[in-house]
Amino acid sequence: MPALPPTPSTQSRIVLVNRPKAAISPDISSGKGTFLLEKSAPVDKELGKGECLIRTEWVSLDPAMRGWLNATRSYIAPVEINAVMRAGGVGRLVALATDAETTALAQKKGLQVGDWVSTLTGWQEYAKVGLKEVQKIQVSDKISPSYYLGALGMPGQTAYWGLTDVCDIKSGETVVVTGAAGAVGSVACQIAKIKGCRVIAVAGGADKCRWLKEELGVDAALDYKSKDFKKEFRETVGYFDAMFDNVGGEILDFALTRMKKFARIALCGAISAYNDPAPRGLQAYLNLISQCAKIQGFIVFDYAKRYKEADAELASFVNSGQLKIREHRLTGIENCVEGLLGLFEGVNTGKIVVKIGSGETKL
Ligand SMILES: NC(=O)c1ccc[n+]([C@@H]2O[C@H](COP(=O)([O-])OP(=O)(O)OC[C@H]3O[C@@H](n4cnc5c(N)ncnc54)[C@H](OP(=O)(O)O)[C@@H]3O)[C@@H](O)[C@H]2O)c1
């Protein structure tokens, strides 16, 4: 592992300055947009009890970030104005507080300075965080640290629990996955295939559909932007047993008319509605009664106590090559906001990540 460079006294970071009413503003320099890029912010090296300093190497961009900007009741507190934008990140442990409790916790976690770790770093080059919130990650020639922001991290856990617990999928069932070419969706498609299901992927555009079919091996991939989408859905899916939904809106509403009796729908996300200040409600919900079907929202963090179960299975799928990983990589903290906006336009195939640090990228 390359030696860590000396920690500078200033860093670049992105802070939230204005809450958006609809879409996020791409302006990161005037202070009038949603975010502001600060190029010479101080690095806080004073570590209190239980704290550590991380040098960020990769950060995650997630659709959920849009929700974290709204000052409304949710599963997590909104990001405060003038605070660094919250984000999952991976990087290297630079320093640990020296009190006995922190030293003992570091030993328990098998952590020492220089190790690769995963935590909520935020969009900044150096993050001071509680050691309790830091997980050690195993990086190798085959496993890039950034994979822990995707299939081996929160999106992988989301796909796993949404399918195995909320949808309770069984071998032989027909499973529909929307947002199928993204971070969560592409893992969900592959887990459902591994578990013996017939998988119909729904994604935007011919290239994404081709990748899902030819590389990930789904049974069929449907382009929701095609004018024949509903017809193709009826003909290809017939009626489904389970649906893992990432997009909500019109696609979900239509899918409510294509449920088998006792179908289960996991409401993972609704990206089609995140920028809409007044999203339209579902019209076809009466089918839930006639088909005795279930629709259930879930938040991955509620499975935290069971992450280890999924970790083991996901790592074995990745190591055996059964689960393929694709990333859409951007470089430079200044591209975080543009990349986040890109999620709403479908720029990514696979997990979108941003390289922040100057550390080597082997994979
Ligand atoms: N419940 C939880 O705990 C949890 C955890 C993680 C993520 N999520 C949710 O899971 C979903 C997927 O997250 P992700 O990180 O994997 O993102 P992602 O799928 O990698 O990226 C978002 C994708 O959404 C699609 N999209 C954008 N606007 C759309 C629209 N109007 N209609 C249909 N599709 C649209 C785009 O693909 P196309 O080109 O195919 O349109 C885009 O690539 C999000 O809704 C997210 O909020 C939930």
mmCIF file of N, CA, C and O in Angstrom, residues 257-348:
data_model
loop_
_atom_site.group_PDB
_atom_site.id
_atom_site.type_symbol
_atom_site.label_atom_id
_atom_site.label_comp_id
_atom_site.label_asym_id
_atom_site.label_seq_id
_atom_site.Cartn_x
_atom_site.Cartn_y
_atom_site.Cartn_z
ATOM 1 N N THR A 257 -51.250 -2.880 -12.578
ATOM 2 C CA THR A 257 -52.267 -3.602 -13.365
ATOM 3 C C THR A 257 -51.743 -4.957 -13.838
ATOM 4 O O THR A 257 -52.450 -5.690 -14.522
ATOM 5 N N ARG A 258 -50.484 -5.283 -13.519
ATOM 6 C CA ARG A 258 -49.865 -6.522 -14.033
ATOM 7 C C ARG A 258 -49.376 -7.436 -12.906
ATOM 8 O O ARG A 258 -48.421 -8.199 -13.078
ATOM 9 N N MET A 259 -50.051 -7.377 -11.764
ATOM 10 C CA MET A 259 -49.642 -8.193 -10.616
ATOM 11 C C MET A 259 -50.363 -9.531 -10.617
ATOM 12 O O MET A 259 -51.560 -9.609 -10.895
ATOM 13 N N LYS A 260 -49.632 -10.585 -10.250
ATOM 14 C CA LYS A 260 -50.284 -11.864 -9.970
ATOM 15 C C LYS A 260 -50.957 -11.754 -8.608
ATOM 16 O O LYS A 260 -50.637 -10.868 -7.825
ATOM 17 N N LYS A 261 -51.831 -12.695 -8.305
ATOM 18 C CA LYS A 261 -52.422 -12.721 -6.970
ATOM 19 C C LYS A 261 -51.291 -12.908 -5.940
ATOM 20 O O LYS A 261 -50.366 -13.691 -6.162
ATOM 21 N N PHE A 262 -51.353 -12.183 -4.861
ATOM 22 C CA PHE A 262 -50.359 -12.208 -3.763
ATOM 23 C C PHE A 262 -48.990 -11.658 -4.175
ATOM 24 O O PHE A 262 -47.965 -12.011 -3.593
ATOM 25 N N ALA A 263 -48.969 -10.811 -5.204
ATOM 26 C CA ALA A 263 -47.695 -10.188 -5.614
ATOM 27 C C ALA A 263 -47.160 -9.293 -4.490
ATOM 28 O O ALA A 263 -47.915 -8.789 -3.655
ATOM 29 N N ARG A 264 -45.825 -9.136 -4.494
ATOM 30 C CA ARG A 264 -45.184 -8.242 -3.517
ATOM 31 C C ARG A 264 -44.369 -7.199 -4.276
ATOM 32 O O ARG A 264 -43.587 -7.549 -5.162
ATOM 33 N N ILE A 265 -44.567 -5.940 -3.896
ATOM 34 C CA ILE A 265 -43.786 -4.857 -4.514
ATOM 35 C C ILE A 265 -42.958 -4.177 -3.424
ATOM 36 O O ILE A 265 -43.500 -3.725 -2.411
ATOM 37 N N ALA A 266 -41.639 -4.128 -3.637
ATOM 38 C CA ALA A 266 -40.757 -3.408 -2.714
ATOM 39 C C ALA A 266 -40.561 -1.999 -3.251
ATOM 40 O O ALA A 266 -40.033 -1.818 -4.351
ATOM 41 N N LEU A 267 -41.013 -0.999 -2.497
ATOM 42 C CA LEU A 267 -40.797 0.402 -2.888
ATOM 43 C C LEU A 267 -39.437 0.814 -2.371
ATOM 44 O O LEU A 267 -39.292 1.217 -1.221
ATOM 45 N N CYS A 268 -38.451 0.673 -3.228
ATOM 46 C CA CYS A 268 -37.088 1.030 -2.840
ATOM 47 C C CYS A 268 -36.870 2.521 -3.044
ATOM 48 O O CYS A 268 -36.314 3.206 -2.196
ATOM 49 N N GLY A 269 -37.304 3.019 -4.182
ATOM 50 C CA GLY A 269 -37.116 4.443 -4.481
ATOM 51 C C GLY A 269 -38.140 4.908 -5.494
ATOM 52 O O GLY A 269 -38.904 4.103 -6.047
ATOM 53 N N ALA A 270 -38.172 6.218 -5.715
ATOM 54 C CA ALA A 270 -39.138 6.785 -6.670
ATOM 55 C C ALA A 270 -38.474 7.971 -7.357
ATOM 56 O O ALA A 270 -38.941 9.103 -7.262
ATOM 57 N N ILE A 271 -37.366 7.694 -8.051
ATOM 58 C CA ILE A 271 -36.564 8.795 -8.595
ATOM 59 C C ILE A 271 -37.366 9.682 -9.543
ATOM 60 O O ILE A 271 -37.078 10.871 -9.659
ATOM 61 N N SER A 272 -38.403 9.122 -10.181
ATOM 62 C CA SER A 272 -39.187 9.943 -11.113
ATOM 63 C C SER A 272 -39.909 11.084 -10.379
ATOM 64 O O SER A 272 -40.352 12.031 -11.016
ATOM 65 N N ALA A 273 -40.015 10.994 -9.056
ATOM 66 C CA ALA A 273 -40.780 11.999 -8.308
ATOM 67 C C ALA A 273 -39.922 12.896 -7.425
ATOM 68 O O ALA A 273 -40.439 13.834 -6.821
ATOM 69 N N TYR A 274 -38.616 12.637 -7.337
ATOM 70 C CA TYR A 274 -37.809 13.360 -6.337
ATOM 71 C C TYR A 274 -37.715 14.867 -6.575
ATOM 72 O O TYR A 274 -37.533 15.628 -5.634
ATOM 73 N N ASN A 275 -37.790 15.278 -7.830
ATOM 74 C CA ASN A 275 -37.694 16.722 -8.111
ATOM 75 C C ASN A 275 -39.066 17.369 -8.274
ATOM 76 O O ASN A 275 -39.148 18.544 -8.606
ATOM 77 N N ASP A 276 -40.122 16.579 -8.030
ATOM 78 C CA ASP A 276 -41.476 17.074 -8.252
ATOM 79 C C ASP A 276 -42.052 17.571 -6.925
ATOM 80 O O ASP A 276 -42.232 16.777 -5.994
ATOM 81 N N PRO A 277 -42.342 18.872 -6.793
ATOM 82 C CA PRO A 277 -42.856 19.355 -5.512
ATOM 83 C C PRO A 277 -44.250 18.813 -5.182
ATOM 84 O O PRO A 277 -44.648 18.821 -4.027
ATOM 85 N N ALA A 278 -44.982 18.335 -6.193
ATOM 86 C CA ALA A 278 -46.329 17.785 -5.933
ATOM 87 C C ALA A 278 -46.536 16.508 -6.740
ATOM 88 O O ALA A 278 -47.275 16.497 -7.731
ATOM 89 N N PRO A 279 -45.890 15.401 -6.347
ATOM 90 C CA PRO A 279 -46.015 14.178 -7.150
ATOM 91 C C PRO A 279 -47.451 13.656 -7.184
ATOM 92 O O PRO A 279 -48.165 13.742 -6.185
ATOM 93 N N ARG A 280 -47.829 13.107 -8.360
ATOM 94 C CA ARG A 280 -49.181 12.574 -8.544
ATOM 95 C C ARG A 280 -49.297 11.239 -7.803
ATOM 96 O O ARG A 280 -48.358 10.438 -7.815
ATOM 97 N N GLY A 281 -50.410 11.002 -7.180
ATOM 98 C CA GLY A 281 -50.599 9.731 -6.471
ATOM 99 C C GLY A 281 -50.854 8.575 -7.422
ATOM 100 O O GLY A 281 -51.080 8.787 -8.622
ATOM 101 N N LEU A 282 -50.834 7.356 -6.907
ATOM 102 C CA LEU A 282 -51.087 6.175 -7.742
ATOM 103 C C LEU A 282 -52.571 6.098 -8.092
ATOM 104 O O LEU A 282 -53.428 6.299 -7.221
ATOM 105 N N GLN A 283 -52.863 5.785 -9.343
ATOM 106 C CA GLN A 283 -54.255 5.692 -9.794
ATOM 107 C C GLN A 283 -54.793 4.259 -9.714
ATOM 108 O O GLN A 283 -55.953 4.037 -9.460
ATOM 109 N N ALA A 284 -53.896 3.282 -9.949
ATOM 110 C CA ALA A 284 -54.363 1.897 -10.131
ATOM 111 C C ALA A 284 -54.292 1.076 -8.843
ATOM 112 O O ALA A 284 -54.253 -0.142 -8.871
ATOM 113 N N TYR A 285 -54.333 1.743 -7.690
ATOM 114 C CA TYR A 285 -54.074 1.028 -6.436
ATOM 115 C C TYR A 285 -55.165 0.042 -6.043
ATOM 116 O O TYR A 285 -54.935 -0.851 -5.226
ATOM 117 N N LEU A 286 -56.360 0.163 -6.633
ATOM 118 C CA LEU A 286 -57.422 -0.791 -6.261
ATOM 119 C C LEU A 286 -57.039 -2.230 -6.611
ATOM 120 O O LEU A 286 -57.541 -3.175 -6.004
ATOM 121 N N ASN A 287 -56.107 -2.381 -7.573
ATOM 122 C CA ASN A 287 -55.627 -3.735 -7.919
ATOM 123 C C ASN A 287 -54.955 -4.422 -6.726
ATOM 124 O O ASN A 287 -54.884 -5.639 -6.668
ATOM 125 N N LEU A 288 -54.439 -3.618 -5.803
ATOM 126 C CA LEU A 288 -53.804 -4.215 -4.613
ATOM 127 C C LEU A 288 -54.839 -4.996 -3.808
ATOM 128 O O LEU A 288 -54.535 -6.028 -3.203
ATOM 129 N N ILE A 289 -56.090 -4.517 -3.842
ATOM 130 C CA ILE A 289 -57.152 -5.223 -3.114
ATOM 131 C C ILE A 289 -57.539 -6.484 -3.886
ATOM 132 O O ILE A 289 -57.500 -7.597 -3.353
ATOM 133 N N SER A 290 -57.838 -6.297 -5.180
ATOM 134 C CA SER A 290 -58.347 -7.458 -5.937
ATOM 135 C C SER A 290 -57.298 -8.564 -6.063
ATOM 136 O O SER A 290 -57.647 -9.738 -6.140
ATOM 137 N N GLN A 291 -56.019 -8.210 -6.056
ATOM 138 C CA GLN A 291 -54.975 -9.243 -6.192
ATOM 139 C C GLN A 291 -54.370 -9.615 -4.831
ATOM 140 O O GLN A 291 -53.368 -10.337 -4.780
ATOM 141 N N CYS A 292 -54.951 -9.116 -3.748
ATOM 142 C CA CYS A 292 -54.426 -9.409 -2.388
ATOM 143 C C CYS A 292 -52.918 -9.169 -2.364
ATOM 144 O O CYS A 292 -52.147 -9.972 -1.808
ATOM 145 N N ALA A 293 -52.512 -8.084 -3.014
ATOM 146 C CA ALA A 293 -51.071 -7.819 -3.200
ATOM 147 C C ALA A 293 -50.559 -6.875 -2.119
ATOM 148 O O ALA A 293 -51.330 -6.197 -1.441
ATOM 149 N N LYS A 294 -49.235 -6.853 -1.995
ATOM 150 C CA LYS A 294 -48.609 -6.053 -0.937
ATOM 151 C C LYS A 294 -47.624 -5.068 -1.563
ATOM 152 O O LYS A 294 -46.872 -5.438 -2.463
ATOM 153 N N ILE A 295 -47.642 -3.861 -1.096
ATOM 154 C CA ILE A 295 -46.657 -2.875 -1.546
ATOM 155 C C ILE A 295 -46.027 -2.308 -0.275
ATOM 156 O O ILE A 295 -46.733 -1.909 0.636
ATOM 157 N N GLN A 296 -44.700 -2.371 -0.204
ATOM 158 C CA GLN A 296 -44.050 -1.985 1.053
ATOM 159 C C GLN A 296 -42.790 -1.171 0.812
ATOM 160 O O GLN A 296 -41.893 -1.602 0.076
ATOM 161 N N GLY A 297 -42.733 -0.017 1.431
ATOM 162 C CA GLY A 297 -41.507 0.756 1.407
ATOM 163 C C GLY A 297 -40.502 0.175 2.386
ATOM 164 O O GLY A 297 -40.886 -0.552 3.308
ATOM 165 N N PHE A 298 -39.230 0.467 2.163
ATOM 166 C CA PHE A 298 -38.217 0.029 3.140
ATOM 167 C C PHE A 298 -37.000 0.940 3.050
ATOM 168 O O PHE A 298 -36.776 1.582 2.018
ATOM 169 N N ILE A 299 -36.262 0.988 4.130
ATOM 170 C CA ILE A 299 -35.014 1.761 4.197
ATOM 171 C C ILE A 299 -33.907 0.799 4.607
ATOM 172 O O ILE A 299 -34.027 0.103 5.622
ATOM 173 N N VAL A 300 -32.863 0.765 3.820
ATOM 174 C CA VAL A 300 -31.811 -0.240 4.019
ATOM 175 C C VAL A 300 -31.198 -0.158 5.413
ATOM 176 O O VAL A 300 -30.836 -1.177 6.007
ATOM 177 N N PHE A 301 -31.122 1.054 5.977
ATOM 178 C CA PHE A 301 -30.457 1.210 7.282
ATOM 179 C C PHE A 301 -31.144 0.391 8.380
ATOM 180 O O PHE A 301 -30.539 0.063 9.391
ATOM 181 N N ASP A 302 -32.431 0.069 8.167
ATOM 182 C CA ASP A 302 -33.132 -0.743 9.169
ATOM 183 C C ASP A 302 -32.625 -2.191 9.205
ATOM 184 O O ASP A 302 -33.009 -2.951 10.085
ATOM 185 N N TYR A 303 -31.800 -2.550 8.213
ATOM 186 C CA TYR A 303 -31.234 -3.908 8.191
ATOM 187 C C TYR A 303 -29.801 -3.935 8.727
ATOM 188 O O TYR A 303 -29.111 -4.948 8.605
ATOM 189 N N ALA A 304 -29.357 -2.815 9.324
ATOM 190 C CA ALA A 304 -27.936 -2.693 9.706
ATOM 191 C C ALA A 304 -27.443 -3.883 10.530
ATOM 192 O O ALA A 304 -26.318 -4.350 10.333
ATOM 193 N N LYS A 305 -28.291 -4.369 11.429
ATOM 194 C CA LYS A 305 -27.841 -5.483 12.289
ATOM 195 C C LYS A 305 -27.615 -6.759 11.480
ATOM 196 O O LYS A 305 -26.980 -7.694 11.967
ATOM 197 N N ARG A 306 -28.169 -6.807 10.267
ATOM 198 C CA ARG A 306 -28.036 -8.036 9.451
ATOM 199 C C ARG A 306 -27.086 -7.852 8.267
ATOM 200 O O ARG A 306 -26.982 -8.741 7.413
ATOM 201 N N TYR A 307 -26.399 -6.690 8.191
ATOM 202 C CA TYR A 307 -25.525 -6.425 7.038
ATOM 203 C C TYR A 307 -24.511 -7.555 6.818
ATOM 204 O O TYR A 307 -24.195 -7.894 5.677
ATOM 205 N N LYS A 308 -24.015 -8.112 7.922
ATOM 206 C CA LYS A 308 -22.954 -9.125 7.789
ATOM 207 C C LYS A 308 -23.429 -10.333 6.981
ATOM 208 O O LYS A 308 -22.666 -10.917 6.213
ATOM 209 N N GLU A 309 -24.720 -10.692 7.149
ATOM 210 C CA GLU A 309 -25.266 -11.839 6.395
ATOM 211 C C GLU A 309 -25.172 -11.567 4.884
ATOM 212 O O GLU A 309 -24.739 -12.413 4.110
ATOM 213 N N ALA A 310 -25.585 -10.363 4.508
ATOM 214 C CA ALA A 310 -25.553 -10.020 3.083
ATOM 215 C C ALA A 310 -24.122 -9.816 2.592
ATOM 216 O O ALA A 310 -23.791 -10.218 1.466
ATOM 217 N N ASP A 311 -23.271 -9.227 3.460
ATOM 218 C CA ASP A 311 -21.870 -8.988 3.079
ATOM 219 C C ASP A 311 -21.232 -10.276 2.576
ATOM 220 O O ASP A 311 -20.580 -10.302 1.526
ATOM 221 N N ALA A 312 -21.441 -11.337 3.363
ATOM 222 C CA ALA A 312 -20.788 -12.609 3.038
ATOM 223 C C ALA A 312 -21.267 -13.110 1.676
ATOM 224 O O ALA A 312 -20.466 -13.523 0.823
ATOM 225 N N GLU A 313 -22.590 -13.045 1.456
ATOM 226 C CA GLU A 313 -23.129 -13.581 0.202
ATOM 227 C C GLU A 313 -22.720 -12.707 -0.993
ATOM 228 O O GLU A 313 -22.301 -13.218 -2.038
ATOM 229 N N LEU A 314 -22.792 -11.385 -0.811
ATOM 230 C CA LEU A 314 -22.438 -10.480 -1.918
ATOM 231 C C LEU A 314 -20.963 -10.638 -2.290
ATOM 232 O O LEU A 314 -20.618 -10.694 -3.481
ATOM 233 N N ALA A 315 -20.088 -10.747 -1.265
ATOM 234 C CA ALA A 315 -18.653 -10.901 -1.555
ATOM 235 C C ALA A 315 -18.409 -12.216 -2.291
ATOM 236 O O ALA A 315 -17.612 -12.270 -3.237
ATOM 237 N N SER A 316 -19.143 -13.264 -1.907
ATOM 238 C CA SER A 316 -18.923 -14.544 -2.603
ATOM 239 C C SER A 316 -19.418 -14.463 -4.051
ATOM 240 O O SER A 316 -18.787 -14.995 -4.961
ATOM 241 N N PHE A 317 -20.520 -13.750 -4.284
ATOM 242 C CA PHE A 317 -21.013 -13.583 -5.672
ATOM 243 C C PHE A 317 -19.997 -12.806 -6.520
ATOM 244 O O PHE A 317 -19.771 -13.114 -7.682
ATOM 245 N N VAL A 318 -19.403 -11.761 -5.907
ATOM 246 C CA VAL A 318 -18.438 -10.936 -6.656
ATOM 247 C C VAL A 318 -17.169 -11.748 -6.931
ATOM 248 O O VAL A 318 -16.663 -11.794 -8.064
ATOM 249 N N ASN A 319 -16.673 -12.420 -5.896
ATOM 250 C CA ASN A 319 -15.423 -13.177 -6.063
ATOM 251 C C ASN A 319 -15.571 -14.318 -7.060
ATOM 252 O O ASN A 319 -14.636 -14.643 -7.784
ATOM 253 N N SER A 320 -16.763 -14.912 -7.127
ATOM 254 C CA SER A 320 -16.963 -16.041 -8.057
ATOM 255 C C SER A 320 -17.272 -15.552 -9.473
ATOM 256 O O SER A 320 -17.371 -16.349 -10.398
ATOM 257 N N GLY A 321 -17.473 -14.234 -9.624
ATOM 258 C CA GLY A 321 -17.778 -13.691 -10.951
ATOM 259 C C GLY A 321 -19.255 -13.790 -11.310
ATOM 260 O O GLY A 321 -19.681 -13.390 -12.387
ATOM 261 N N GLN A 322 -20.078 -14.297 -10.372
ATOM 262 C CA GLN A 322 -21.526 -14.391 -10.644
ATOM 263 C C GLN A 322 -22.169 -13.014 -10.657
ATOM 264 O O GLN A 322 -23.186 -12.801 -11.298
ATOM 265 N N LEU A 323 -21.584 -12.100 -9.872
ATOM 266 C CA LEU A 323 -22.138 -10.745 -9.809
ATOM 267 C C LEU A 323 -21.125 -9.797 -10.446
ATOM 268 O O LEU A 323 -20.000 -9.643 -9.967
ATOM 269 N N LYS A 324 -21.543 -9.199 -11.560
ATOM 270 C CA LYS A 324 -20.632 -8.313 -12.298
ATOM 271 C C LYS A 324 -20.830 -6.867 -11.846
ATOM 272 O O LYS A 324 -21.956 -6.434 -11.625
ATOM 273 N N ILE A 325 -19.713 -6.151 -11.769
ATOM 274 C CA ILE A 325 -19.771 -4.767 -11.310
ATOM 275 C C ILE A 325 -19.361 -3.835 -12.444
ATOM 276 O O ILE A 325 -18.358 -4.072 -13.122
ATOM 277 N N ARG A 326 -20.179 -2.823 -12.636
ATOM 278 C CA ARG A 326 -19.791 -1.775 -13.588
ATOM 279 C C ARG A 326 -19.929 -0.429 -12.884
ATOM 280 O O ARG A 326 -20.877 -0.224 -12.127
ATOM 281 N N GLU A 327 -18.967 0.462 -13.160
ATOM 282 C CA GLU A 327 -19.016 1.782 -12.526
ATOM 283 C C GLU A 327 -18.982 2.880 -13.580
ATOM 284 O O GLU A 327 -18.367 2.719 -14.635
ATOM 285 N N HIS A 328 -19.624 3.977 -13.245
ATOM 286 C CA HIS A 328 -19.530 5.196 -14.050
ATOM 287 C C HIS A 328 -18.686 6.144 -13.204
ATOM 288 O O HIS A 328 -19.140 6.652 -12.179
ATOM 289 N N ARG A 329 -17.414 6.328 -13.626
ATOM 290 C CA ARG A 329 -16.468 7.063 -12.777
ATOM 291 C C ARG A 329 -16.264 8.501 -13.242
ATOM 292 O O ARG A 329 -16.038 8.748 -14.422
ATOM 293 N N LEU A 330 -16.318 9.416 -12.278
ATOM 294 C CA LEU A 330 -15.974 10.812 -12.534
ATOM 295 C C LEU A 330 -14.742 11.133 -11.694
ATOM 296 O O LEU A 330 -14.480 10.450 -10.700
ATOM 297 N N THR A 331 -14.025 12.158 -12.097
ATOM 298 C CA THR A 331 -12.822 12.526 -11.343
ATOM 299 C C THR A 331 -12.904 13.980 -10.911
ATOM 300 O O THR A 331 -13.224 14.851 -11.725
ATOM 301 N N GLY A 332 -12.607 14.222 -9.618
ATOM 302 C CA GLY A 332 -12.539 15.596 -9.117
ATOM 303 C C GLY A 332 -13.789 15.986 -8.358
ATOM 304 O O GLY A 332 -14.906 15.817 -8.858
ATOM 305 N N ILE A 333 -13.587 16.537 -7.170
ATOM 306 C CA ILE A 333 -14.712 16.916 -6.298
ATOM 307 C C ILE A 333 -15.642 17.907 -6.995
ATOM 308 O O ILE A 333 -16.847 17.921 -6.767
ATOM 309 N N GLU A 334 -15.091 18.724 -7.904
ATOM 310 C CA GLU A 334 -15.907 19.741 -8.576
ATOM 311 C C GLU A 334 -16.967 19.110 -9.480
ATOM 312 O O GLU A 334 -17.876 19.787 -9.945
ATOM 313 N N ASN A 335 -16.857 17.791 -9.729
ATOM 314 C CA ASN A 335 -17.851 17.119 -10.588
ATOM 315 C C ASN A 335 -18.969 16.418 -9.814
ATOM 316 O O ASN A 335 -19.824 15.767 -10.417
ATOM 317 N N CYS A 336 -18.943 16.551 -8.467
ATOM 318 C CA CYS A 336 -19.974 15.861 -7.668
ATOM 319 C C CYS A 336 -21.389 16.331 -8.018
ATOM 320 O O CYS A 336 -22.302 15.522 -8.180
ATOM 321 N N VAL A 337 -21.567 17.643 -8.123
ATOM 322 C CA VAL A 337 -22.922 18.164 -8.331
ATOM 323 C C VAL A 337 -23.418 17.801 -9.733
ATOM 324 O O VAL A 337 -24.552 17.329 -9.906
ATOM 325 N N GLU A 338 -22.547 17.975 -10.712
ATOM 326 C CA GLU A 338 -22.944 17.623 -12.083
ATOM 327 C C GLU A 338 -23.290 16.126 -12.173
ATOM 328 O O GLU A 338 -24.259 15.733 -12.812
ATOM 329 N N GLY A 339 -22.504 15.313 -11.481
ATOM 330 C CA GLY A 339 -22.765 13.873 -11.474
ATOM 331 C C GLY A 339 -24.084 13.540 -10.802
ATOM 332 O O GLY A 339 -24.841 12.694 -11.278
ATOM 333 N N LEU A 340 -24.374 14.241 -9.711
ATOM 334 C CA LEU A 340 -25.645 14.001 -9.011
ATOM 335 C C LEU A 340 -26.819 14.358 -9.924
ATOM 336 O O LEU A 340 -27.800 13.611 -10.015
ATOM 337 N N LEU A 341 -26.688 15.471 -10.625
ATOM 338 C CA LEU A 341 -27.736 15.868 -11.576
ATOM 339 C C LEU A 341 -27.883 14.816 -12.672
ATOM 340 O O LEU A 341 -28.980 14.519 -13.134
ATOM 341 N N GLY A 342 -26.748 14.249 -13.063
ATOM 342 C CA GLY A 342 -26.750 13.237 -14.129
ATOM 343 C C GLY A 342 -27.568 12.003 -13.780
ATOM 344 O O GLY A 342 -28.133 11.354 -14.674
ATOM 345 N N LEU A 343 -27.657 11.681 -12.489
ATOM 346 C CA LEU A 343 -28.461 10.515 -12.084
ATOM 347 C C LEU A 343 -29.914 10.673 -12.514
ATOM 348 O O LEU A 343 -30.596 9.701 -12.830
ATOM 349 N N PHE A 344 -30.381 11.922 -12.505
ATOM 350 C CA PHE A 344 -31.781 12.179 -12.853
ATOM 351 C C PHE A 344 -31.988 12.186 -14.366
ATOM 352 O O PHE A 344 -33.102 12.245 -14.845
ATOM 353 N N GLU A 345 -30.878 12.152 -15.084
ATOM 354 C CA GLU A 345 -30.964 12.075 -16.557
ATOM 355 C C GLU A 345 -30.524 10.711 -17.053
ATOM 356 O O GLU A 345 -30.479 10.464 -18.262
ATOM 357 N N GLY A 346 -30.121 9.856 -16.145
ATOM 358 C CA GLY A 346 -29.730 8.496 -16.545
ATOM 359 C C GLY A 346 -28.366 8.426 -17.203
ATOM 360 O O GLY A 346 -28.136 7.563 -18.053
ATOM 361 N N VAL A 347 -27.411 9.292 -16.832
ATOM 362 C CA VAL A 347 -26.089 9.260 -17.479
ATOM 363 C C VAL A 347 -25.319 7.980 -17.148
ATOM 364 O O VAL A 347 -24.416 7.586 -17.878
ATOM 365 N N ASN A 348 -25.682 7.360 -16.042
ATOM 366 C CA ASN A 348 -24.876 6.231 -15.546
ATOM 367 C C ASN A 348 -25.419 4.878 -15.958
ATOM 368 O O ASN A 348 -26.621 4.655 -16.019
#
